[in-house]
Coordinates of C-alpha atoms in Angstrom, one line a residue:
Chain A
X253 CA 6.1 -13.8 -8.5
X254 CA 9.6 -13.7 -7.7
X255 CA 10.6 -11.0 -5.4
X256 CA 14.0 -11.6 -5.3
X257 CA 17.4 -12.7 -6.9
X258 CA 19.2 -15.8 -5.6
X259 CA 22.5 -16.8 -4.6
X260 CA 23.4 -20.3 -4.8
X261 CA 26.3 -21.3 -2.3
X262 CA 27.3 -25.1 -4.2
X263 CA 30.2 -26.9 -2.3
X264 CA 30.9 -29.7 0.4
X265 CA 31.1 -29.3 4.3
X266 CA 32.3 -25.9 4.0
X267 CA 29.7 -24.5 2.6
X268 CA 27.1 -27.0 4.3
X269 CA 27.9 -26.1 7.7
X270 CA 28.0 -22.1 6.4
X271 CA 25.3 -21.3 8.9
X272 CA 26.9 -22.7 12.4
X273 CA 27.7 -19.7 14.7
X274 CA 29.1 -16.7 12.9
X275 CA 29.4 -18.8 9.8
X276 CA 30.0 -17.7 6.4
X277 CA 26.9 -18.4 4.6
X278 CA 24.4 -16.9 7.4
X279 CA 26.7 -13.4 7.2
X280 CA 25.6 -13.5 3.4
X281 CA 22.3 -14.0 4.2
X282 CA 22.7 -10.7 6.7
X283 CA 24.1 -8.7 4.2
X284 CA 21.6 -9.3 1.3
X285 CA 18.8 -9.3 3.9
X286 CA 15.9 -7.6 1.8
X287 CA 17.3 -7.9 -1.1
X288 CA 18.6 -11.5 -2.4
X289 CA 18.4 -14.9 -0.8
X290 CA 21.0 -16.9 0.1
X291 CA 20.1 -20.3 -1.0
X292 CA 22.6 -23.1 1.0
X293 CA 23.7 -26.0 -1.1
X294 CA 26.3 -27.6 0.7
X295 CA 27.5 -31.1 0.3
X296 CA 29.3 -32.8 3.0
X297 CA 32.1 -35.2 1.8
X298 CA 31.3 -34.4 -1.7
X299 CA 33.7 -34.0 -4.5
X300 CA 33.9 -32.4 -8.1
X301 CA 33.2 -36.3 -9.1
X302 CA 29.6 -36.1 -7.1
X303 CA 28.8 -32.7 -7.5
X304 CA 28.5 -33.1 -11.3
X305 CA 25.2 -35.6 -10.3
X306 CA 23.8 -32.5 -8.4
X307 CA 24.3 -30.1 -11.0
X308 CA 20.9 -30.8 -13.3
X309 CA 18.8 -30.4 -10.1
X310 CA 20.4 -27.3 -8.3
X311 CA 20.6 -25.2 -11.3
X312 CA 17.9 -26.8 -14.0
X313 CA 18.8 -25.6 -17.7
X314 CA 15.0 -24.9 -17.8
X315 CA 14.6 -22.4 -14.7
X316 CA 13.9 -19.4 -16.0
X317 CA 14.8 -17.3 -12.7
X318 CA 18.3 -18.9 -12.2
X319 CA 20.5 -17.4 -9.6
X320 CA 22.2 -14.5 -9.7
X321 CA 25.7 -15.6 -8.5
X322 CA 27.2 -18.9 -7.1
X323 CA 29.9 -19.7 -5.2
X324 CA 31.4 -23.0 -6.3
X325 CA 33.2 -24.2 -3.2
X326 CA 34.8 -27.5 -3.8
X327 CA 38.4 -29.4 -4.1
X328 CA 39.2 -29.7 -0.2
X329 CA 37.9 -33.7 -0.4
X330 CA 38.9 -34.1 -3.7
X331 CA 42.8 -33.5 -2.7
X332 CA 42.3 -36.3 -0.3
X333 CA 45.4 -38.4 -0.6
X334 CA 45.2 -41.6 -2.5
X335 CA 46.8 -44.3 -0.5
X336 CA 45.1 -42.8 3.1
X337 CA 42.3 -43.3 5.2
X338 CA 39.7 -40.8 2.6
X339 CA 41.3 -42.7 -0.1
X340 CA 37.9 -43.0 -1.5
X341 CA 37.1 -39.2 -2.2
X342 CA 40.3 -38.6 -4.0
X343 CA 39.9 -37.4 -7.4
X344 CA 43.6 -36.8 -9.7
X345 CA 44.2 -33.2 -10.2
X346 CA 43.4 -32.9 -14.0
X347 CA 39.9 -34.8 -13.6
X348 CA 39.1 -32.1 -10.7
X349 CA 40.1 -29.6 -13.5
X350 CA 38.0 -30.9 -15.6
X351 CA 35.1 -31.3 -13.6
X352 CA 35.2 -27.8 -12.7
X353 CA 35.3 -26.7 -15.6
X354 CA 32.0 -28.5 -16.5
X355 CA 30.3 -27.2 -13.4
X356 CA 31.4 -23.9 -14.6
X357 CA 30.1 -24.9 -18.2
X358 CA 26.7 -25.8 -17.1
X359 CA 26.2 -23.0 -15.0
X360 CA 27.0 -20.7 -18.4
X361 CA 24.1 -22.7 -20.2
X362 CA 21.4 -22.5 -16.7
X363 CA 22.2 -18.3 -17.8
X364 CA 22.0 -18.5 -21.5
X365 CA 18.4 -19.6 -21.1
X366 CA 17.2 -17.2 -19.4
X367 CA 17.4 -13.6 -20.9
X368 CA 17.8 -15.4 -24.3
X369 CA 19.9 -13.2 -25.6
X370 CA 23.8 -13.7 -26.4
X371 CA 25.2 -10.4 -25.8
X372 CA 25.7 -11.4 -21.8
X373 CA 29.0 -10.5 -21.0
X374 CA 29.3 -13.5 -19.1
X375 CA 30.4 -14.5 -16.5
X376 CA 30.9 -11.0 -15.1
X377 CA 27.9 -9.5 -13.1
X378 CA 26.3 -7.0 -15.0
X379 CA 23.0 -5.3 -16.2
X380 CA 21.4 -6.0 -19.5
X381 CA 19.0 -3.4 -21.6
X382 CA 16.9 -4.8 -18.8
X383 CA 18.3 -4.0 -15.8
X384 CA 18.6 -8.1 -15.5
X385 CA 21.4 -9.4 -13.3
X386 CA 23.7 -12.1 -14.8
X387 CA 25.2 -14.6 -13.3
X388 CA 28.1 -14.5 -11.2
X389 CA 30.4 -17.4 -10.6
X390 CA 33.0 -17.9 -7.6
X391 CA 35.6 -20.8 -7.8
X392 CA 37.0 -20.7 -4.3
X393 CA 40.5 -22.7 -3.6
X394 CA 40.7 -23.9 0.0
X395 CA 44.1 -24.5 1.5
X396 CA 42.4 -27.6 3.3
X397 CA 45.7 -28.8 5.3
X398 CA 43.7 -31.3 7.6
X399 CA 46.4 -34.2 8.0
X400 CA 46.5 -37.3 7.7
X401 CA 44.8 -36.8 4.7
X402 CA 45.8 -34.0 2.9
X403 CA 48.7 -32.1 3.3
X404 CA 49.2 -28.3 2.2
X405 CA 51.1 -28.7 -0.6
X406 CA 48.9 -31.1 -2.6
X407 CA 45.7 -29.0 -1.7
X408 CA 48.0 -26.0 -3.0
X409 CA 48.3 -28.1 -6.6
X410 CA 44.4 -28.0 -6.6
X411 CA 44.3 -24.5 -5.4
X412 CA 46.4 -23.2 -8.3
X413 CA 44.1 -26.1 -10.5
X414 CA 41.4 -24.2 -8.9
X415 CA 42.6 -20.4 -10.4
X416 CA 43.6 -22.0 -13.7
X417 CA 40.1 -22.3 -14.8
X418 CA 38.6 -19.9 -13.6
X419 CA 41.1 -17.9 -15.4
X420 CA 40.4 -19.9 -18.4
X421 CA 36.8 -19.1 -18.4
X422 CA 37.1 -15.4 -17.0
X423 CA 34.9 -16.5 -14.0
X424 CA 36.4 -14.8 -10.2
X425 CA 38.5 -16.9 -8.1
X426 CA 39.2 -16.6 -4.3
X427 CA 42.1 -18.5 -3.8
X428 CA 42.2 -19.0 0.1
X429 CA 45.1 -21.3 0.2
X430 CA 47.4 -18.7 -0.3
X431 CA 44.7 -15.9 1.4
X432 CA 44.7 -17.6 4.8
X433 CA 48.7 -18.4 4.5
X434 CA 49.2 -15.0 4.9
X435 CA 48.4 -14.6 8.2
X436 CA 50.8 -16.4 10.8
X437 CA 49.4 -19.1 12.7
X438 CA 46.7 -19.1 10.0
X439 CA 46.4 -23.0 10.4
X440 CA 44.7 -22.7 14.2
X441 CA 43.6 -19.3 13.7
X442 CA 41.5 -20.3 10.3
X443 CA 40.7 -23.7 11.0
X444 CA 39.5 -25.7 13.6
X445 CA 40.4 -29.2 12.5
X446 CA 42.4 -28.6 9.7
X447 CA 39.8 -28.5 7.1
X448 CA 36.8 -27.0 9.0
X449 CA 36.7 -23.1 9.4
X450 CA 36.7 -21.1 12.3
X451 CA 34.8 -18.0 13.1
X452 CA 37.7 -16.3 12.0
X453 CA 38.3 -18.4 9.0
X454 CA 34.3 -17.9 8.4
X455 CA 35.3 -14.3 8.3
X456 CA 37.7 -14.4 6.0
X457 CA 36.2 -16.5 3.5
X458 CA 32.8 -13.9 4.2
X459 CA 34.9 -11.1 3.3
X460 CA 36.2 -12.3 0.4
X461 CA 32.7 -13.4 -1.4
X462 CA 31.8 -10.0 -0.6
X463 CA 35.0 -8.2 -2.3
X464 CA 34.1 -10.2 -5.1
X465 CA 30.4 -9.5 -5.4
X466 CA 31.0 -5.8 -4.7
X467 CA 33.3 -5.8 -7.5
X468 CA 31.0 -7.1 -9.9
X469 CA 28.1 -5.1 -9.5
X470 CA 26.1 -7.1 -6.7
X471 CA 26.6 -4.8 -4.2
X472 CA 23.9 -5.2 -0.9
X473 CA 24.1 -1.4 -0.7
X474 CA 23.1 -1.0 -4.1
X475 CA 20.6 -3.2 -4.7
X476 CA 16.8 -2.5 -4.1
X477 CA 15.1 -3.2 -1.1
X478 CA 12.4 -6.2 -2.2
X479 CA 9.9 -4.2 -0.4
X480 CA 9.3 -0.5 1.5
X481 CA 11.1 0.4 4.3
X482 CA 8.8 0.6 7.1
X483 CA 10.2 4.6 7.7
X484 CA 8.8 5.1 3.9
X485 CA 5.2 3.9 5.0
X486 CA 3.1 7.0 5.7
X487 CA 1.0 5.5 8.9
X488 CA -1.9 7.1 7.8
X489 CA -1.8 5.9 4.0
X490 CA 0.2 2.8 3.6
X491 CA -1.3 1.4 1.0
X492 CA 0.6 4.2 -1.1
X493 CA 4.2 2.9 -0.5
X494 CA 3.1 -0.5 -1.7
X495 CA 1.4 1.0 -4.8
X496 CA 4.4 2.9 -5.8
X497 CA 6.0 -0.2 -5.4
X498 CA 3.2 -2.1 -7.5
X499 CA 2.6 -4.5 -5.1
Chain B
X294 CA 12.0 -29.9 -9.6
X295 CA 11.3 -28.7 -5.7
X296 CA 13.7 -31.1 -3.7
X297 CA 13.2 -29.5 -0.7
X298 CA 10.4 -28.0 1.3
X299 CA 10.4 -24.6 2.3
X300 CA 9.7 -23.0 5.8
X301 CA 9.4 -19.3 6.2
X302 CA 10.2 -17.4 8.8
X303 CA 7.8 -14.3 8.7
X304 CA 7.7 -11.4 11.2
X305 CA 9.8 -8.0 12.0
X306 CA 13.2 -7.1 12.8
X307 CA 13.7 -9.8 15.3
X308 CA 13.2 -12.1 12.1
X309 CA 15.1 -9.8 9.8
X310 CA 17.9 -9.8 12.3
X311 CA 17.9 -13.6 12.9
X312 CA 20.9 -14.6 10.7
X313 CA 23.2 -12.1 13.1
X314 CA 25.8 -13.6 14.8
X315 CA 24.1 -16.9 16.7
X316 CA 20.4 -16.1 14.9
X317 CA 18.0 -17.9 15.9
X318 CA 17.0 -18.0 11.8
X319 CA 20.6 -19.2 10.7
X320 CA 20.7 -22.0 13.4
X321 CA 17.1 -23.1 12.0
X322 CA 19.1 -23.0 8.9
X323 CA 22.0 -25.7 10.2
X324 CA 19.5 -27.6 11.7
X325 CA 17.7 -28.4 8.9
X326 CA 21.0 -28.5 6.5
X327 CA 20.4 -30.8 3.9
X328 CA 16.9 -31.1 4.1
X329 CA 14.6 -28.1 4.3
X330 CA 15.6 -24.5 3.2
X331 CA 15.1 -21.9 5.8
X332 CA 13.7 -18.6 4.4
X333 CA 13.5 -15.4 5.9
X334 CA 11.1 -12.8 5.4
X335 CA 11.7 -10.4 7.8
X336 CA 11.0 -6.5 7.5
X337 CA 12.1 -4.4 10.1
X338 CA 9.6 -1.7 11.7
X339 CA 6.8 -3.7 10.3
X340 CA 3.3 -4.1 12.2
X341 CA 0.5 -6.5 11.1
X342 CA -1.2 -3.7 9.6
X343 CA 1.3 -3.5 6.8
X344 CA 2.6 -6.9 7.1
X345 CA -1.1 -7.9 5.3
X346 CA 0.2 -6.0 2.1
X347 CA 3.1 -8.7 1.6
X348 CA 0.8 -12.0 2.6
X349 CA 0.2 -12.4 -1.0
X350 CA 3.3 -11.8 -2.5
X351 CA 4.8 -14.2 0.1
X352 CA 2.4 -16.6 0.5
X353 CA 1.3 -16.9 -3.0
X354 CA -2.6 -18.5 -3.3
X355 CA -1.4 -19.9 -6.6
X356 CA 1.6 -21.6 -5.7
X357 CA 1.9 -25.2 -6.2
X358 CA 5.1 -25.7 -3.4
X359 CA 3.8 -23.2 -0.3
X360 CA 6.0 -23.8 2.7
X361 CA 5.4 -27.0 4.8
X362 CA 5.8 -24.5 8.0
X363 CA 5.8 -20.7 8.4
X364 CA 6.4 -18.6 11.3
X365 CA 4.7 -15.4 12.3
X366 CA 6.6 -13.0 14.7
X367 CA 5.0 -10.0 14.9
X368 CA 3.4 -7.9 17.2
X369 CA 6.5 -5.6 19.0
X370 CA 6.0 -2.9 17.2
X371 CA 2.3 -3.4 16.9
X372 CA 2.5 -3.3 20.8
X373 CA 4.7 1.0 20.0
X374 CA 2.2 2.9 23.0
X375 CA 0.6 6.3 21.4
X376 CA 1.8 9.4 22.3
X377 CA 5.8 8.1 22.3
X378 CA 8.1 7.9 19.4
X379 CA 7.0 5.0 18.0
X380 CA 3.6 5.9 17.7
X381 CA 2.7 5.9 13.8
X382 CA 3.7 1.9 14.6
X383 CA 1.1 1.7 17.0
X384 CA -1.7 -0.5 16.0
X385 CA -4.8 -1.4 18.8
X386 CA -4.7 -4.6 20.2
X387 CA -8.0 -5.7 18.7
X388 CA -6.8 -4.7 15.1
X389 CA -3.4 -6.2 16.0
X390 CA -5.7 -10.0 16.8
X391 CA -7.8 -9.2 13.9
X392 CA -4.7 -8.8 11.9
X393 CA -3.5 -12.1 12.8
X394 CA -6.4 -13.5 12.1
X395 CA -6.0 -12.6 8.4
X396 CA -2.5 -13.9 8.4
X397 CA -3.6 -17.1 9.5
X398 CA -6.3 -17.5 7.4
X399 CA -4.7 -16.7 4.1
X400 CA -2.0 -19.1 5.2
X401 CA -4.3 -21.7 5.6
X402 CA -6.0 -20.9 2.0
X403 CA -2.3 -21.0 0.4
X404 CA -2.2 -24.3 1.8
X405 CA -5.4 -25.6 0.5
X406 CA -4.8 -25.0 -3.2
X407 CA -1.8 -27.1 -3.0
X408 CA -3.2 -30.7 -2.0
X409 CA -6.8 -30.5 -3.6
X410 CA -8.1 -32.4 -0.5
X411 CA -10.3 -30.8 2.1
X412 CA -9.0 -34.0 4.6
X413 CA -6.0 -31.6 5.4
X414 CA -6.0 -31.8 9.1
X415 CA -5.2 -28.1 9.5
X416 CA -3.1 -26.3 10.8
X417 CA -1.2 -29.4 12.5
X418 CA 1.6 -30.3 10.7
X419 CA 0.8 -33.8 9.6
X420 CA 1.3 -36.2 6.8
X421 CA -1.4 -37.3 4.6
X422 CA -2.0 -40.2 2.1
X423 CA 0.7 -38.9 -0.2
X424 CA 2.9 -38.7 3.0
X425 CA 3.1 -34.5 2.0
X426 CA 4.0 -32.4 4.5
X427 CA 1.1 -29.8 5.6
X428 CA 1.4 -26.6 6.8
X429 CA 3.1 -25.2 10.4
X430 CA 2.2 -22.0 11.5
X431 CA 3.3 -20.8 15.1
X432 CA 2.3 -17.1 16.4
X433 CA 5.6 -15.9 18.0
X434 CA 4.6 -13.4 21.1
X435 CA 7.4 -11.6 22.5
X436 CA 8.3 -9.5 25.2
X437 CA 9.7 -6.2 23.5
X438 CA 9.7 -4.0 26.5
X439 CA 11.8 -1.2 25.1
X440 CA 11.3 1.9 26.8
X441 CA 10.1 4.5 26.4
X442 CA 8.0 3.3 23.3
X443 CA 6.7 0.1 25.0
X444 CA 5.7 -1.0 28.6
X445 CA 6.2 -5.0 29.7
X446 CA 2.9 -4.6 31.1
X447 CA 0.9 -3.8 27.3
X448 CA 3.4 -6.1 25.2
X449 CA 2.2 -8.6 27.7
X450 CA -1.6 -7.7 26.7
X451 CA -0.2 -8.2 23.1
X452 CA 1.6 -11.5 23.8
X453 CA -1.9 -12.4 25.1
X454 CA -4.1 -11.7 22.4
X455 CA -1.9 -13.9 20.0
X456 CA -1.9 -16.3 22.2
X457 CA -5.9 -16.0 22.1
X458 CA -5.5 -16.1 18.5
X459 CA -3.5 -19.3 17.9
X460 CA -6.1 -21.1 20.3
X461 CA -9.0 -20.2 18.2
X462 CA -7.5 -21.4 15.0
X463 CA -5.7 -24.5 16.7
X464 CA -2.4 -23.4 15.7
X465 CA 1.0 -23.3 17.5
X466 CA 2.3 -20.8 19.7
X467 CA 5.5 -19.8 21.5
X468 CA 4.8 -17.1 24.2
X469 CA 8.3 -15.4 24.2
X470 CA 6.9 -12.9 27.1
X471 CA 5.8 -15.6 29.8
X472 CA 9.1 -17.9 28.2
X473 CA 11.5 -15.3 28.8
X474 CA 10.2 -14.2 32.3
X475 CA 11.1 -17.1 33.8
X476 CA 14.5 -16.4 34.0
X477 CA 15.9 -13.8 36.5
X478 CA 17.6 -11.1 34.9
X479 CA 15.9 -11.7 31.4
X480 CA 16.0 -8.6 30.3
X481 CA 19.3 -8.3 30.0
X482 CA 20.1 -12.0 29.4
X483 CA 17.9 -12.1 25.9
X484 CA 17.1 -8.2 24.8
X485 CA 20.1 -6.4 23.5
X486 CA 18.0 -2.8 23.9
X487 CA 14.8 -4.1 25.4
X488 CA 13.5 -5.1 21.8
X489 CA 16.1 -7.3 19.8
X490 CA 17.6 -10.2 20.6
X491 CA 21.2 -11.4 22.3
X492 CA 22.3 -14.7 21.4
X493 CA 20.9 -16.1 24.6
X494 CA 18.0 -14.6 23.7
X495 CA 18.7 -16.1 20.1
X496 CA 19.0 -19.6 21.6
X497 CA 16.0 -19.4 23.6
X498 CA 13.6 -18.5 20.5
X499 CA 15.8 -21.1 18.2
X500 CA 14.7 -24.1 20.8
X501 CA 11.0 -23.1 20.9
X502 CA 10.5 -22.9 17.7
X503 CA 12.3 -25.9 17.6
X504 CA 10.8 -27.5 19.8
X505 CA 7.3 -26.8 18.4
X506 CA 8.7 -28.3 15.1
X507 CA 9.8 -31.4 16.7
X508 CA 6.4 -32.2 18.2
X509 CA 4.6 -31.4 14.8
X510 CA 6.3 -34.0 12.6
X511 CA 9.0 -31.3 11.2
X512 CA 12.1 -33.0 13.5
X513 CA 15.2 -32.3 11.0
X514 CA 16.7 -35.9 12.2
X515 CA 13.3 -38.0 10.8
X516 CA 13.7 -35.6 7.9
X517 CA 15.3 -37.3 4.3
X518 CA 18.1 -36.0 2.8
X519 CA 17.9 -34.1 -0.3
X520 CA 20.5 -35.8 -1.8
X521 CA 22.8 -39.2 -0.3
X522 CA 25.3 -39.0 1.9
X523 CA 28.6 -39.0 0.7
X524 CA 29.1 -42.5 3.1
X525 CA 26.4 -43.7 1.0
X526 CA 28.2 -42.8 -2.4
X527 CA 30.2 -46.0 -3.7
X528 CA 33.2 -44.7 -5.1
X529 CA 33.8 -47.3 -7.5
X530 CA 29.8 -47.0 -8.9
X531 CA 29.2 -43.7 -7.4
X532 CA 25.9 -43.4 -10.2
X533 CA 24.1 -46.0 -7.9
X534 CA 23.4 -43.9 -5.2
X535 CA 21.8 -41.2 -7.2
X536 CA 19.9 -43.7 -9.6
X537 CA 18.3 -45.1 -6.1
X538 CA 17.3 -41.7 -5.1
X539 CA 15.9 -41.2 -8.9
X540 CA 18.5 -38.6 -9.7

């Protein structure tokens, strides 16, 4: 039986190292404690170009309790500059495009399978006849500035990449390139070499997943507990909170 | 397709409240990035009496992929005295061993179902002909001295009885109340209000458990990845790397 919806966080090093102290990914997990599990798929070094290998085993088109929402977390190794020393995970801005926009495809057919029905308003969160959640998709855009590698202004060309699909398929966006930019001294403040978040930056990027989701009907508050609160056990007959609950 | 083994982190608030800022749960999580997924089962306010209403729904008999390792942290509230606040928590010590008792032995039947092989050397983590990973189960016994509910002196009775416990069945314990004792000042050091933890106190359960996983063939280092490394990736035949891992 599952108890509870997942959340799939998919992306490289920012998203694999999500649960160091005060990290972004282990604040998610806080938040939907109870009520949804955070389910870390972080990729260290990856790009779009390796993700898509990934994509058939962390969200099977046969599951038939996909996740709730993902975050889709990637581009900050892809805008690695050709012709520097992580040549080798460069990937040209319209191929990152377009691999986004099959990750963004496939996780549109993992949904379609499940409630088998085609009257999901897709991609935004929201309840079928069923009360089902759908899926929700984040693209997130990641200024990324960490030199010699990168420099701002390219990782802003895959930001705005980034935004152009996921305006293309109506999925949310975060776009933290120009987020973080807006605070001064965002580049020491946000990020600890450059590329890596932190606390602060973990904070930021925490609070925007969260605007999002609460905007899209996958609100912690709102969601049901996956079992009683101990203060709704009567001590003398507990077996009736868990009845009420069928358990 | 399971790529990853599960471990489950089972128990109270002090569970519930392990992704906080410096959890002990999300730092299991980091540690084992990549290569086992931390899940956290923690209900605040729950005793062992009402914790044996949830062993089935979280430690499914029919499952085919139970956890290779689960925790089981309870007993604070268990240890609430009568006649305080806390009282409808209060459950006897004998009921509170004989609860654990019942954990541990469905654990141990979840775990049978899976291998078909009554060779399972149980409960120590081990490997067997197939190489699978076995079942963990450590007993967490903590201090919880909040006043006025609780005394040191009875959660100590408490810390002893699962101790008692884990011996019988030849699982793994981590006494918390004897642990933390040892340093001067503890109280303060690791409880946040005499029952939850600080982030010392965060660090000190994080490297017990740890270290109870590292002696019982669950070290994160020996562990395979899920998925290669991106140094392993070959940029110019990047399919390679996930052919030889049968992706």
């Amino acid at each position: 039986m599952k108890i509870r919806p997942s959340i799939v966080l998919f992306g490289d090093s920012i998203t694999e190292q999500s649960f160091r102290y005060g990290g972004w990914g282990a604040s998610l997990t806080d938040t939907y404690s109870r009520k949804a599990d955070i389910v870390v798929r972080g990729y260290g070094g990856y790009t779009t170009r390796w993700a898509l290998f990934l994509l058939h085993h962390i969200f099977p088109l046969s599951s038939t309790t996909p996740p709730v929402a993902a975050t889709v977390f990637l581009g900050a190794n892809d805008a690695a500059l050709p012709g520097r020393t992580s040549e080798r995970q460069h990937v040209p801005l319209e191929e990152y495009k377009e691999n986004l926009r099959k990750i963004v495809r496939h996780l549109k057919n993992a949904q379609k399978n499940v409630c088998g029905s085609t009257n999901i308003v897709w991609p935004l969160l929201t309840r079928d006849k069923n009360d089902l959640f759908q899926h929700k998709t984040v693209l997130t855009c990641y200024p990324a500035m960490k030199i010699p590698e990168r420099t701002n202004e390219v990782t802003g060309d895959y930001a705005n990449g980034c935004v152009e699909v996921a305006t293309e398929f109506g999925v949310s966006s975060i776009n933290l390139w120009s987020r973080m930019q807006e605070t001064q001294g965002w580049q020491k403040k946000f990020l600890s070499d450059g590329l890596h978040l932190t606390p602060d930056g973990n904070k930021v990027v925490f609070e925007e997943v969260i605007k999002v989701f609460n905007g899209a009907w996958l609100s912690a508050p709102d969601m049901p507990y996956d079992f009683p609160q101990y203060s709704d056990i009567d001590p003398h007959n507990p077996e009736k909170a868990f009845r009420e609950r069928c358990l």
